[in-house]
Amino acid sequence: MTKSATRRSVIKASAIAAALALTGCTAARPEEESPSVSPSPAETGGPSAAFTFATAARPSGLDPFLAVDTESHRVTRQVLETLVGVDPLTSAPVPALAEEWSESEDGRTYEFVLRRGVTFHDGEPFNAEAVCANFDRWYNLPESARGHEVLMFGSVFRGFADTPDLSAFKSCSPAGEYTVKLELNTRLPGLVPALASPEFAISSPRALSEGRGDELDQELNGTRLSAYARHPVGTGPFMFSSWVEDELALVSYPGYWGDRGQIQDLVFRTITSPESRLRALKNGDVDGYDLVTVSDVGELARAGMQILQRDPYSILYLGINQNFPGMDEPKMRQAIAHAIDKPALLEGIFLNGSKSANQFLPEKLGLRSDNVTNYGHNPERAQELLKEAGYAGEELPFYYPRRVTRAYLPNPEKVYAELSRQLTAAGFNIRPVPMEWSEGYIEAVSKNGDRALHLSGLSGSYMDADNFVGSLFGSYIEEFGYDDAQLFTKVDRARTLADSEERAEAYRSISDRISTRVPAVPLAFPISTLTVSPRVAQYPTSPLLNEVFNNIRLAD
């Protein structure tokens, strides 16, 4: 069993010099809990505060199982909960809706003992039947509802009910009112960490049924979604209230089983411009925002705001579509890798502490390989490879998003401009294809199309290597058009290994294989920061973005 007490940390930049260090040196370290934290809600009669948080983009939908963007999950983490939680300091699995769990000797059966006294926001009881109803829904999700994105269930379990020979999932059954028995077709050591991912949050079965969760008969900002995705129902500390364009409102759930915190009314307000987010915070219109950019830091410090840093746990990459003519030639992809000057790309765009990436596994996982092929910046070698590949200057459409800030992509326009400059200098003919993030950018680059290159990334949501290489390269996906049976076999084997050292070596071998084939070019492991006003005494920072706002504490 895995158990841990909840701990929280906050990084405060109380002086201009400390904040400016984010652009010039290592950021401040976490402090202990502030002694000036306000009294608990139990002492004050319950939550009463209002809190507004600015986000860089609208959620694509609020069904956590089908959402693939962090802004959607930022909201759903407040409303719905998972069986397994995340320790805020170590990111290790901890109890949440499941108080404890056990694994059979062969690793194919898990039992989860559920928390009692929990109810969904619609009054329905939380029990083993409700949990299995969710697992059955996930497993039996019709293909028409899966879209072009790689869903977490498919990434973790490798298949749905229409491909039972591929799926690691076998069945979910109640073994009592508050005990769930989960059976697998193969050992899956990463299962428990994966269940902390927001995609595996437990919805009210009644609300799913009434909201026709599997019928994507509506559209919002270029994304198909269900009625349920506009009004989710979970067991979390906040209930859904309303969603009108750029403002989404939640309220504290009176029947919450845990600490309700101090916030009664929680609003997420979409402000796409970094400058506008900064202005809103300084004016007191919002209490904080995520994804602080390099240009924000000095002014935030001068205004007396707090800057909070997370351990890096995301990857920015240059995607390559091998279904585009010529991009299936390895020498073309190697030429792209040699054309890129990663240190120059980081300078002035990413916060200090961000690191160049030559593989797809963040350092936090401790699985770095020293044997990966490292394509240093070498325009001359890139030109030689282009000639050997027979490239004659054909136009290469390069997709990139506009008007958005992501944890892995602080300023997409500037990142594109620098990459385009470097690629053009090496002999590539780049055609820019800017696209509004809010108009379905992720969906557009996740399917086959007239695209040679694109900017994208991945923010990790659970502590396991499969979250990165399994999600991106564990099977054929249209984003890359990359078909590598040897790599897929390596990933399938690695994820089933129980021995920690053997598993680590398997993932290092996977990194080596990816580096030689270049299905995409890893660019950076960016530092991610957010900022809050002085009224916040404590904020639950998490590298996995498991930040639930009932854990915010406000100053007296």
Coordinates of C-alpha atoms in Angstrom, one line a residue:
M1 CA 0.0 0.0 0.0
T2 CA 1.1 3.6 -0.6
K3 CA 0.1 6.3 1.9
S4 CA 1.5 9.7 2.5
A5 CA 0.4 12.8 4.4
T6 CA -0.4 15.8 2.3
R7 CA 2.2 18.5 2.2
R8 CA 2.3 21.8 0.3
S9 CA 4.9 24.2 -0.8
V10 CA 5.1 27.7 -2.2
I11 CA 7.9 29.8 -3.7
K12 CA 7.7 33.5 -2.9
A13 CA 9.6 36.1 -4.8
S14 CA 9.3 39.0 -2.3
A15 CA 12.1 41.1 -3.9
I16 CA 12.8 42.2 -7.4
A17 CA 16.2 40.6 -7.4
A18 CA 14.7 37.2 -6.5
A19 CA 12.1 37.4 -9.2
L20 CA 14.6 38.6 -11.8
A21 CA 16.7 35.6 -11.0
L22 CA 14.1 33.5 -13.0
T23 CA 15.6 35.0 -16.1
G24 CA 19.2 35.0 -15.0
C25 CA 19.8 32.2 -12.4
T26 CA 18.1 29.5 -10.4
A27 CA 14.8 30.3 -8.8
A28 CA 14.1 30.4 -5.1
R29 CA 13.5 27.2 -3.2
P30 CA 10.2 26.2 -1.6
E31 CA 9.4 27.6 1.8
E32 CA 7.6 25.8 4.6
E33 CA 4.0 26.6 5.3
S34 CA 3.4 30.2 6.2
P35 CA 2.5 30.8 9.9
S36 CA 0.2 33.6 8.8
V37 CA -2.3 31.3 7.1
S38 CA -5.9 32.2 7.9
P39 CA -8.1 30.0 10.2
S40 CA -9.6 26.9 8.8
P41 CA -13.1 27.0 7.3
A42 CA -14.3 24.9 10.3
E43 CA -13.3 27.7 12.6
T44 CA -14.9 30.4 10.4
G45 CA -18.1 28.7 9.4
G46 CA -17.1 27.4 6.0
P47 CA -15.7 28.8 2.8
S48 CA -16.6 32.5 2.0
A49 CA -13.8 33.9 -0.2
A50 CA -14.0 34.6 -3.9
F51 CA -11.0 33.8 -6.1
T52 CA -10.4 34.5 -9.8
F53 CA -7.6 32.8 -11.8
A54 CA -6.7 33.8 -15.3
T55 CA -6.0 31.1 -17.9
A56 CA -4.3 31.4 -21.2
A57 CA -6.9 29.5 -23.2
R58 CA -10.5 28.3 -23.0
P59 CA -11.0 24.7 -21.9
S60 CA -11.8 22.5 -24.9
G61 CA -14.4 20.6 -22.8
L62 CA -15.0 19.5 -19.3
D63 CA -15.3 15.7 -19.7
P64 CA -11.9 14.9 -18.3
F65 CA -11.7 11.5 -20.1
L66 CA -12.0 13.1 -23.5
A67 CA -10.1 16.3 -22.8
V68 CA -6.5 16.5 -23.9
D69 CA -5.5 20.0 -22.9
T70 CA -4.2 21.3 -19.6
E71 CA -6.8 24.2 -19.3
S72 CA -9.6 21.7 -19.4
H73 CA -8.0 19.5 -16.8
R74 CA -7.2 22.6 -14.7
V75 CA -10.9 23.0 -14.2
T76 CA -11.9 19.3 -14.0
R77 CA -9.4 18.7 -11.3
Q78 CA -11.5 21.0 -9.1
V79 CA -14.8 19.2 -9.9
L80 CA -13.8 15.5 -10.2
E81 CA -11.4 13.3 -8.4
T82 CA -9.3 10.2 -9.1
L83 CA -8.8 7.0 -7.2
V84 CA -5.2 7.9 -6.7
G85 CA -3.7 11.2 -5.8
V86 CA -0.3 12.8 -6.1
D87 CA 2.1 13.8 -3.3
P88 CA 2.8 17.5 -3.8
L89 CA 6.5 17.2 -3.0
T90 CA 7.5 13.8 -4.4
S91 CA 4.7 13.4 -7.0
A92 CA 4.4 9.8 -5.8
P93 CA 0.9 8.1 -5.7
V94 CA -1.1 8.7 -2.6
P95 CA -4.6 7.9 -1.5
A96 CA -7.5 9.9 -2.9
L97 CA -10.9 8.4 -3.6
A98 CA -9.2 5.0 -2.9
E99 CA -7.9 4.9 0.6
E100 CA -5.6 1.9 -0.1
W101 CA -4.8 -0.6 -2.8
S102 CA -3.1 -4.0 -3.2
E103 CA -1.6 -5.9 -6.2
S104 CA -1.6 -9.6 -6.8
E105 CA 1.6 -11.5 -7.1
D106 CA 1.4 -11.8 -10.9
G107 CA 0.6 -8.1 -11.2
R108 CA -2.7 -8.7 -13.1
T109 CA -5.2 -8.0 -10.3
Y110 CA -5.6 -4.9 -8.2
E111 CA -8.0 -4.3 -5.4
F112 CA -8.9 -0.7 -4.4
V113 CA -10.6 0.0 -1.1
L114 CA -12.7 3.1 -1.5
R115 CA -13.3 6.0 0.7
R116 CA -16.7 5.9 2.5
G117 CA -19.1 8.8 3.0
V118 CA -18.4 10.4 -0.4
T119 CA -21.2 11.6 -2.7
F120 CA -21.4 13.0 -6.2
H121 CA -22.6 16.6 -6.6
D122 CA -25.9 15.3 -7.9
G123 CA -26.5 13.3 -4.7
E124 CA -25.6 9.9 -6.2
P125 CA -23.5 7.7 -3.9
F126 CA -19.8 7.1 -4.6
N127 CA -19.2 3.3 -4.4
A128 CA -17.7 0.4 -6.3
E129 CA -20.5 0.3 -8.8
A130 CA -19.9 3.9 -9.7
V131 CA -16.2 3.3 -10.2
C132 CA -16.8 0.3 -12.4
A133 CA -19.4 2.2 -14.4
N134 CA -16.6 4.6 -15.3
F135 CA -14.1 1.9 -16.2
D136 CA -16.7 0.2 -18.4
R137 CA -17.5 3.5 -20.1
W138 CA -13.9 4.1 -20.8
Y139 CA -13.2 0.6 -22.1
N140 CA -16.4 0.5 -24.3
L141 CA -16.0 4.1 -25.6
P142 CA -17.2 4.0 -29.3
E143 CA -14.6 4.8 -31.9
S144 CA -16.7 7.8 -33.0
A145 CA -16.1 9.4 -29.7
R146 CA -12.3 9.0 -29.6
G147 CA -11.4 11.7 -32.1
H148 CA -8.0 12.0 -33.5
E149 CA -6.1 12.6 -30.3
V150 CA -4.5 9.8 -28.3
L151 CA -6.7 9.3 -25.2
M152 CA -5.1 8.4 -21.9
F153 CA -7.0 5.1 -21.7
G154 CA -5.6 4.0 -25.0
S155 CA -2.1 5.2 -24.1
V156 CA -2.2 3.3 -20.7
F157 CA -4.2 0.2 -21.6
R158 CA -3.3 0.1 -25.4
G159 CA -6.8 -0.8 -26.5
F160 CA -10.5 -0.5 -26.2
A161 CA -13.3 -3.1 -26.3
D162 CA -13.1 -3.3 -30.1
T163 CA -9.5 -4.4 -29.8
P164 CA -9.5 -6.8 -26.8
D165 CA -6.4 -8.6 -28.0
L166 CA -4.4 -5.4 -27.7
S167 CA -5.9 -4.1 -24.4
A168 CA -4.3 -4.6 -21.0
F169 CA -7.7 -3.9 -19.5
K170 CA -9.8 -7.0 -18.8
S171 CA -12.6 -6.1 -16.3
C172 CA -13.7 -4.0 -13.4
S173 CA -16.1 -5.5 -10.8
P174 CA -17.3 -4.7 -7.3
A175 CA -15.9 -6.9 -4.6
G176 CA -18.2 -5.4 -2.1
E177 CA -19.9 -2.0 -1.8
Y178 CA -16.6 -0.1 -1.3
T179 CA -14.0 -2.5 -2.9
V180 CA -13.1 -2.5 -6.6
K181 CA -11.4 -5.4 -8.3
L182 CA -9.5 -4.5 -11.4
E183 CA -8.2 -7.3 -13.7
L184 CA -5.6 -6.9 -16.4
N185 CA -4.5 -9.1 -19.3
T186 CA -0.9 -8.3 -18.6
R187 CA 1.3 -6.9 -15.8
L188 CA 1.2 -3.1 -15.8
P189 CA 3.6 -1.6 -13.1
G190 CA 2.7 2.0 -14.2
L191 CA -1.0 1.5 -13.5
V192 CA -1.3 3.1 -10.1
P193 CA 0.7 6.3 -11.0
A194 CA -1.4 6.5 -14.2
L195 CA -4.7 6.4 -12.3
A196 CA -3.7 9.8 -10.8
S197 CA -4.0 11.4 -14.3
P198 CA -7.0 13.7 -14.5
E199 CA -8.4 11.6 -17.5
F200 CA -9.2 8.9 -15.0
A201 CA -11.4 11.1 -12.8
I202 CA -14.6 9.5 -11.7
S203 CA -17.8 11.0 -13.0
S204 CA -21.3 10.5 -11.7
P205 CA -22.8 7.6 -13.8
R206 CA -26.2 9.3 -13.7
A207 CA -24.8 12.6 -15.0
L208 CA -22.9 10.7 -17.7
S209 CA -26.1 9.0 -18.9
E210 CA -28.2 12.2 -18.7
G211 CA -25.5 14.2 -20.5
R212 CA -25.0 11.5 -23.2
G213 CA -21.2 11.6 -22.5
D214 CA -20.3 9.4 -25.5
E215 CA -22.4 11.4 -28.0
L216 CA -20.2 14.2 -29.4
D217 CA -23.1 16.1 -31.0
Q218 CA -22.1 19.6 -30.0
E219 CA -19.1 21.8 -31.1
L220 CA -17.1 24.4 -29.1
N221 CA -14.1 26.2 -30.5
G222 CA -13.6 23.6 -33.2
T223 CA -13.8 20.7 -30.8
R224 CA -16.7 18.1 -30.8
L225 CA -18.1 17.4 -27.4
S226 CA -21.1 16.1 -25.5
A227 CA -23.6 17.8 -23.3
Y228 CA -21.9 16.3 -20.3
A229 CA -18.6 18.0 -21.3
R230 CA -20.4 21.3 -20.7
H231 CA -21.6 20.4 -17.2
P232 CA -19.4 17.7 -15.4
V233 CA -20.5 16.1 -12.1
G234 CA -17.9 14.6 -9.7
T235 CA -17.0 14.3 -6.1
G236 CA -14.5 17.2 -5.9
P237 CA -14.4 20.2 -3.6
F238 CA -16.0 22.5 -6.2
M239 CA -19.2 22.1 -8.2
F240 CA -19.8 23.3 -11.7
S241 CA -21.9 26.6 -11.8
S242 CA -21.7 28.2 -15.3
W243 CA -19.6 28.6 -18.4
V244 CA -20.2 31.6 -20.6
E245 CA -17.6 32.2 -23.3
D246 CA -14.4 33.3 -21.4
E247 CA -15.7 32.9 -17.9
L248 CA -16.2 29.6 -16.1
A249 CA -17.6 29.6 -12.5
L250 CA -17.5 26.9 -9.8
V251 CA -18.8 27.0 -6.3
S252 CA -17.7 25.1 -3.2
Y253 CA -19.5 21.7 -2.7
P254 CA -21.2 21.7 0.8
G255 CA -21.1 17.9 1.0
Y256 CA -17.4 17.6 0.2
W257 CA -15.8 14.7 2.2
G258 CA -12.5 16.6 2.8
D259 CA -11.2 20.1 3.6
R260 CA -13.4 22.5 1.7
G261 CA -10.8 25.3 2.1
Q262 CA -11.5 29.0 2.1
I263 CA -12.8 29.6 -1.4
Q264 CA -16.6 29.6 -2.0
D265 CA -16.7 31.1 -5.5
L266 CA -14.0 30.2 -7.9
V267 CA -13.8 31.7 -11.4
F268 CA -11.5 30.8 -14.3
R269 CA -11.3 33.7 -16.7
T270 CA -9.6 33.2 -20.1
I271 CA -7.2 36.0 -21.0
T272 CA -5.1 35.0 -24.0
S273 CA -2.6 37.8 -24.0
P274 CA 0.2 37.6 -21.4
E275 CA 0.3 41.4 -21.2
S276 CA -3.5 41.5 -20.5
R277 CA -3.1 38.8 -17.8
L278 CA -0.3 40.8 -16.1
R279 CA -2.4 44.0 -16.2
A280 CA -5.5 42.2 -14.8
L281 CA -3.4 40.9 -11.8
K282 CA -1.9 44.3 -11.1
N283 CA -5.4 45.9 -11.3
G284 CA -6.8 43.3 -8.9
D285 CA -9.2 41.9 -11.4
V286 CA -7.7 38.4 -11.0
D287 CA -5.8 36.8 -8.1
G288 CA -3.3 34.9 -10.2
Y289 CA -2.4 33.3 -13.5
D290 CA -0.3 30.6 -14.9
L291 CA 2.5 30.5 -17.5
V292 CA 4.5 33.5 -16.6
T293 CA 6.7 34.7 -19.5
V294 CA 10.2 36.1 -19.5
S295 CA 8.8 39.6 -20.2
D296 CA 6.4 39.4 -17.2
V297 CA 9.0 38.7 -14.5
G298 CA 10.5 42.2 -13.7
E299 CA 7.1 44.0 -13.7
L300 CA 5.6 41.3 -11.5
A301 CA 8.4 41.7 -9.0
R302 CA 8.0 45.5 -9.0
A303 CA 4.3 45.1 -8.4
G304 CA 5.0 42.9 -5.3
M305 CA 3.5 39.8 -6.8
Q306 CA 4.6 36.2 -5.9
I307 CA 6.3 34.0 -8.5
L308 CA 5.9 30.3 -8.0
Q309 CA 8.0 27.7 -9.8
R310 CA 7.3 24.1 -10.6
D311 CA 9.9 21.4 -11.3
P312 CA 10.0 21.0 -15.1
Y313 CA 7.9 18.1 -16.3
S314 CA 7.0 18.9 -19.8
I315 CA 8.6 18.6 -23.2
L316 CA 8.5 20.9 -26.3
Y317 CA 9.1 19.2 -29.6
L318 CA 9.1 19.9 -33.3
G319 CA 6.7 17.3 -34.8
I320 CA 7.4 15.8 -38.2
N321 CA 4.6 14.3 -40.3
Q322 CA 6.0 11.4 -42.3
N323 CA 2.9 11.2 -44.4
F324 CA 4.0 14.5 -46.0
P325 CA 6.1 13.9 -49.2
G326 CA 9.8 13.4 -48.4
M327 CA 9.5 13.5 -44.7
D328 CA 9.6 9.7 -44.5
E329 CA 13.3 9.9 -45.5
P330 CA 15.5 9.6 -42.4
K331 CA 18.1 11.9 -43.8
M332 CA 15.5 14.7 -44.1
R333 CA 14.6 14.3 -40.5
Q334 CA 18.2 14.1 -39.4
A335 CA 18.9 17.3 -41.4
I336 CA 16.1 19.0 -39.5
A337 CA 17.7 18.0 -36.2
H338 CA 21.1 19.3 -37.3
A339 CA 19.7 22.6 -38.4
I340 CA 18.3 23.5 -35.0
D341 CA 20.4 25.5 -32.5
K342 CA 18.6 24.7 -29.3
P343 CA 20.5 27.0 -26.9
A344 CA 19.8 29.9 -29.3
L345 CA 16.1 28.9 -29.3
L346 CA 15.9 29.1 -25.5
E347 CA 17.6 32.5 -25.1
G348 CA 15.2 35.3 -24.4
I349 CA 12.1 33.2 -24.9
F350 CA 12.2 30.6 -22.0
L351 CA 12.8 31.3 -18.3
N352 CA 16.2 30.6 -17.0
G353 CA 16.5 27.0 -15.8
S354 CA 14.8 25.7 -18.9
K355 CA 17.1 23.1 -20.6
S356 CA 17.7 21.9 -24.1
A357 CA 16.3 18.5 -24.7
N358 CA 17.9 15.7 -26.7
Q359 CA 15.5 13.0 -25.6
F360 CA 11.8 12.9 -24.6
L361 CA 12.1 11.8 -20.9
P362 CA 12.3 14.6 -18.3
E363 CA 15.2 14.5 -15.8
K364 CA 12.7 14.1 -13.0
L365 CA 12.2 10.5 -14.1
G366 CA 15.9 9.7 -13.6
L367 CA 16.0 7.7 -16.9
R368 CA 18.4 9.8 -19.0
S369 CA 20.4 7.8 -21.5
D370 CA 24.0 8.7 -22.3
N371 CA 23.8 6.8 -25.6
V372 CA 21.2 8.9 -27.5
T373 CA 22.3 10.3 -30.9
N374 CA 22.9 14.0 -30.2
Y375 CA 22.4 16.1 -33.3
G376 CA 24.4 19.2 -32.6
H377 CA 23.8 22.4 -34.5
N378 CA 25.6 21.8 -37.8
P379 CA 24.0 23.6 -40.8
E380 CA 26.7 22.3 -43.1
R381 CA 25.9 18.7 -42.2
A382 CA 22.2 19.5 -42.6
Q383 CA 22.8 20.7 -46.1
E384 CA 24.8 17.6 -47.0
L385 CA 22.0 15.4 -45.7
L386 CA 19.4 17.4 -47.7
K387 CA 21.4 16.8 -50.8
E388 CA 21.7 13.1 -50.1
A389 CA 18.0 13.0 -49.4
G390 CA 17.2 14.5 -52.8
Y391 CA 15.5 17.6 -51.4
A392 CA 15.1 20.2 -54.1
G393 CA 13.6 23.1 -52.1
E394 CA 10.0 21.9 -52.0
E395 CA 7.8 24.0 -49.8
L396 CA 7.4 22.6 -46.3
P397 CA 4.2 23.8 -44.4
F398 CA 5.0 24.5 -40.8
Y399 CA 2.0 24.7 -38.4
Y400 CA 2.2 26.7 -35.2
P401 CA -0.4 28.1 -32.8
R402 CA -1.2 31.8 -32.2
R403 CA -2.4 33.6 -29.2
V404 CA -1.7 31.0 -26.6
T405 CA 0.7 30.2 -23.8
R406 CA 1.4 26.7 -22.8
A407 CA 3.7 25.2 -20.1
Y408 CA 5.9 23.8 -22.9
L409 CA 5.4 26.8 -25.3
P410 CA 5.6 30.2 -23.6
N411 CA 5.6 32.2 -26.8
P412 CA 4.7 30.2 -29.9
E413 CA 5.1 33.0 -32.4
K414 CA 8.7 33.7 -31.2
V415 CA 9.6 30.0 -31.1
Y416 CA 8.3 29.5 -34.6
A417 CA 10.2 32.6 -35.9
E418 CA 13.5 31.4 -34.5
L419 CA 13.1 27.8 -35.7
S420 CA 12.0 29.0 -39.1
R421 CA 15.1 31.3 -39.3
Q422 CA 17.4 28.4 -38.4
L423 CA 15.8 25.9 -40.8
T424 CA 15.8 28.4 -43.7
A425 CA 19.5 29.2 -43.1
A426 CA 20.2 25.4 -43.5
G427 CA 18.4 25.3 -46.8
F428 CA 14.8 24.4 -46.0
N429 CA 11.9 26.2 -47.7
I430 CA 9.5 26.9 -44.9
R431 CA 5.9 28.1 -45.4
P432 CA 4.3 29.4 -42.2
V433 CA 0.8 28.2 -41.3
P434 CA -0.3 30.1 -38.2
M435 CA -3.5 28.8 -36.6
E436 CA -5.5 30.0 -33.7
W437 CA -5.2 27.7 -30.7
S438 CA -8.8 28.2 -29.9
E439 CA -9.9 27.1 -33.3
G440 CA -8.8 23.4 -32.9
Y441 CA -5.0 23.6 -33.3
I442 CA -4.4 20.4 -31.3
E443 CA -7.0 18.5 -33.3
A444 CA -5.5 19.8 -36.6
V445 CA -2.0 18.6 -35.9
S446 CA -3.2 15.3 -34.5
K447 CA -4.6 14.1 -37.8
N448 CA -3.2 13.5 -41.3
G449 CA -3.1 16.6 -43.5
D450 CA -1.0 19.1 -45.5
R451 CA 1.6 19.5 -42.8
A452 CA 5.3 18.8 -42.8
L453 CA 6.2 20.3 -39.4
H454 CA 4.4 21.5 -36.3
L455 CA 5.1 22.8 -32.9
S456 CA 3.6 20.9 -30.0
G457 CA 4.5 19.4 -26.6
L458 CA 3.4 17.3 -23.7
S459 CA 2.9 18.2 -20.0
G460 CA 3.2 15.1 -17.9
S461 CA 0.3 14.1 -15.7
Y462 CA 1.7 11.1 -13.9
M463 CA 5.1 9.8 -12.8
D464 CA 6.0 7.2 -15.3
A465 CA 8.1 7.1 -18.5
D466 CA 5.2 5.7 -20.4
N467 CA 3.4 9.0 -19.9
F468 CA 5.9 10.5 -22.4
V469 CA 7.3 7.9 -24.8
G470 CA 4.2 5.6 -24.6
S471 CA 1.8 8.4 -25.3
L472 CA 3.9 9.8 -28.2
F473 CA 5.6 6.8 -29.7
G474 CA 4.0 3.6 -28.3
S475 CA 1.9 3.1 -31.4
Y476 CA 1.1 4.6 -34.8
I477 CA -0.6 8.0 -34.6
E478 CA -1.4 10.4 -37.4
E479 CA 0.4 13.3 -35.7
F480 CA 3.7 11.8 -36.8
G481 CA 2.7 9.2 -39.4
Y482 CA 5.5 7.2 -37.9
D483 CA 5.4 3.4 -38.2
D484 CA 8.1 1.6 -36.3
A485 CA 7.3 -2.0 -35.2
Q486 CA 10.6 -2.4 -33.4
L487 CA 10.0 0.7 -31.3
F488 CA 6.4 -0.2 -30.6
T489 CA 7.5 -3.6 -29.4
K490 CA 10.2 -2.0 -27.1
V491 CA 7.6 0.2 -25.5
D492 CA 5.1 -2.6 -25.0
R493 CA 7.8 -4.7 -23.3
A494 CA 9.1 -1.9 -21.1
R495 CA 5.7 -1.0 -19.6
T496 CA 5.2 -4.6 -18.4
L497 CA 8.6 -5.0 -16.6
A498 CA 8.4 -5.2 -12.8
D499 CA 12.1 -5.1 -12.1
S500 CA 13.0 -1.4 -11.7
E501 CA 16.6 -1.6 -13.2
E502 CA 15.5 -3.7 -16.1
R503 CA 12.7 -1.3 -16.7
A504 CA 15.0 1.7 -16.6
E505 CA 17.4 0.1 -19.1
A506 CA 14.5 -0.7 -21.4
Y507 CA 13.3 3.0 -21.4
R508 CA 16.9 4.1 -22.0
S509 CA 17.0 1.8 -25.0
I510 CA 13.7 3.3 -26.2
S511 CA 15.2 6.8 -26.0
D512 CA 18.2 5.6 -28.1
R513 CA 15.9 4.2 -30.8
I514 CA 13.8 7.4 -31.0
S515 CA 17.0 9.5 -31.3
T516 CA 18.2 7.5 -34.3
R517 CA 14.8 7.5 -36.1
V518 CA 13.9 11.1 -35.4
P519 CA 10.1 10.9 -35.5
A520 CA 10.1 14.3 -33.9
V521 CA 12.8 16.6 -32.6
P522 CA 12.9 17.2 -28.8
L523 CA 13.6 20.9 -28.2
A524 CA 13.3 21.9 -24.5
F525 CA 12.3 21.0 -21.0
P526 CA 10.8 24.4 -20.0
I527 CA 10.6 25.8 -16.5
S528 CA 6.9 26.5 -15.7
T529 CA 5.9 29.3 -13.4
L530 CA 2.7 31.0 -12.2
T531 CA 2.1 34.2 -10.2
V532 CA -0.4 35.1 -7.4
S533 CA -1.2 38.2 -5.5
P534 CA 0.0 38.9 -2.0
R535 CA -3.3 37.8 -0.6
V536 CA -2.3 34.2 -1.3
A537 CA -0.3 32.7 1.6
Q538 CA -0.1 29.2 0.2
Y539 CA -0.6 27.7 -3.2
P540 CA -0.3 23.9 -4.0
T541 CA 2.3 23.9 -6.8
S542 CA 2.7 20.6 -8.6
P543 CA 5.0 19.5 -11.5
L544 CA 2.1 17.3 -12.6
L545 CA -0.3 20.3 -12.4
N546 CA -2.3 18.5 -9.7
E547 CA -3.3 21.9 -8.2
V548 CA -6.7 21.8 -6.5
F549 CA -7.8 25.2 -5.2
N550 CA -9.4 24.1 -1.9
N551 CA -5.7 23.8 -0.9
I552 CA -5.1 27.5 -1.4
R553 CA -4.7 29.4 1.8
L554 CA -5.3 33.2 1.9
A555 CA -3.4 35.6 4.2
D556 CA -5.2 37.4 7.0

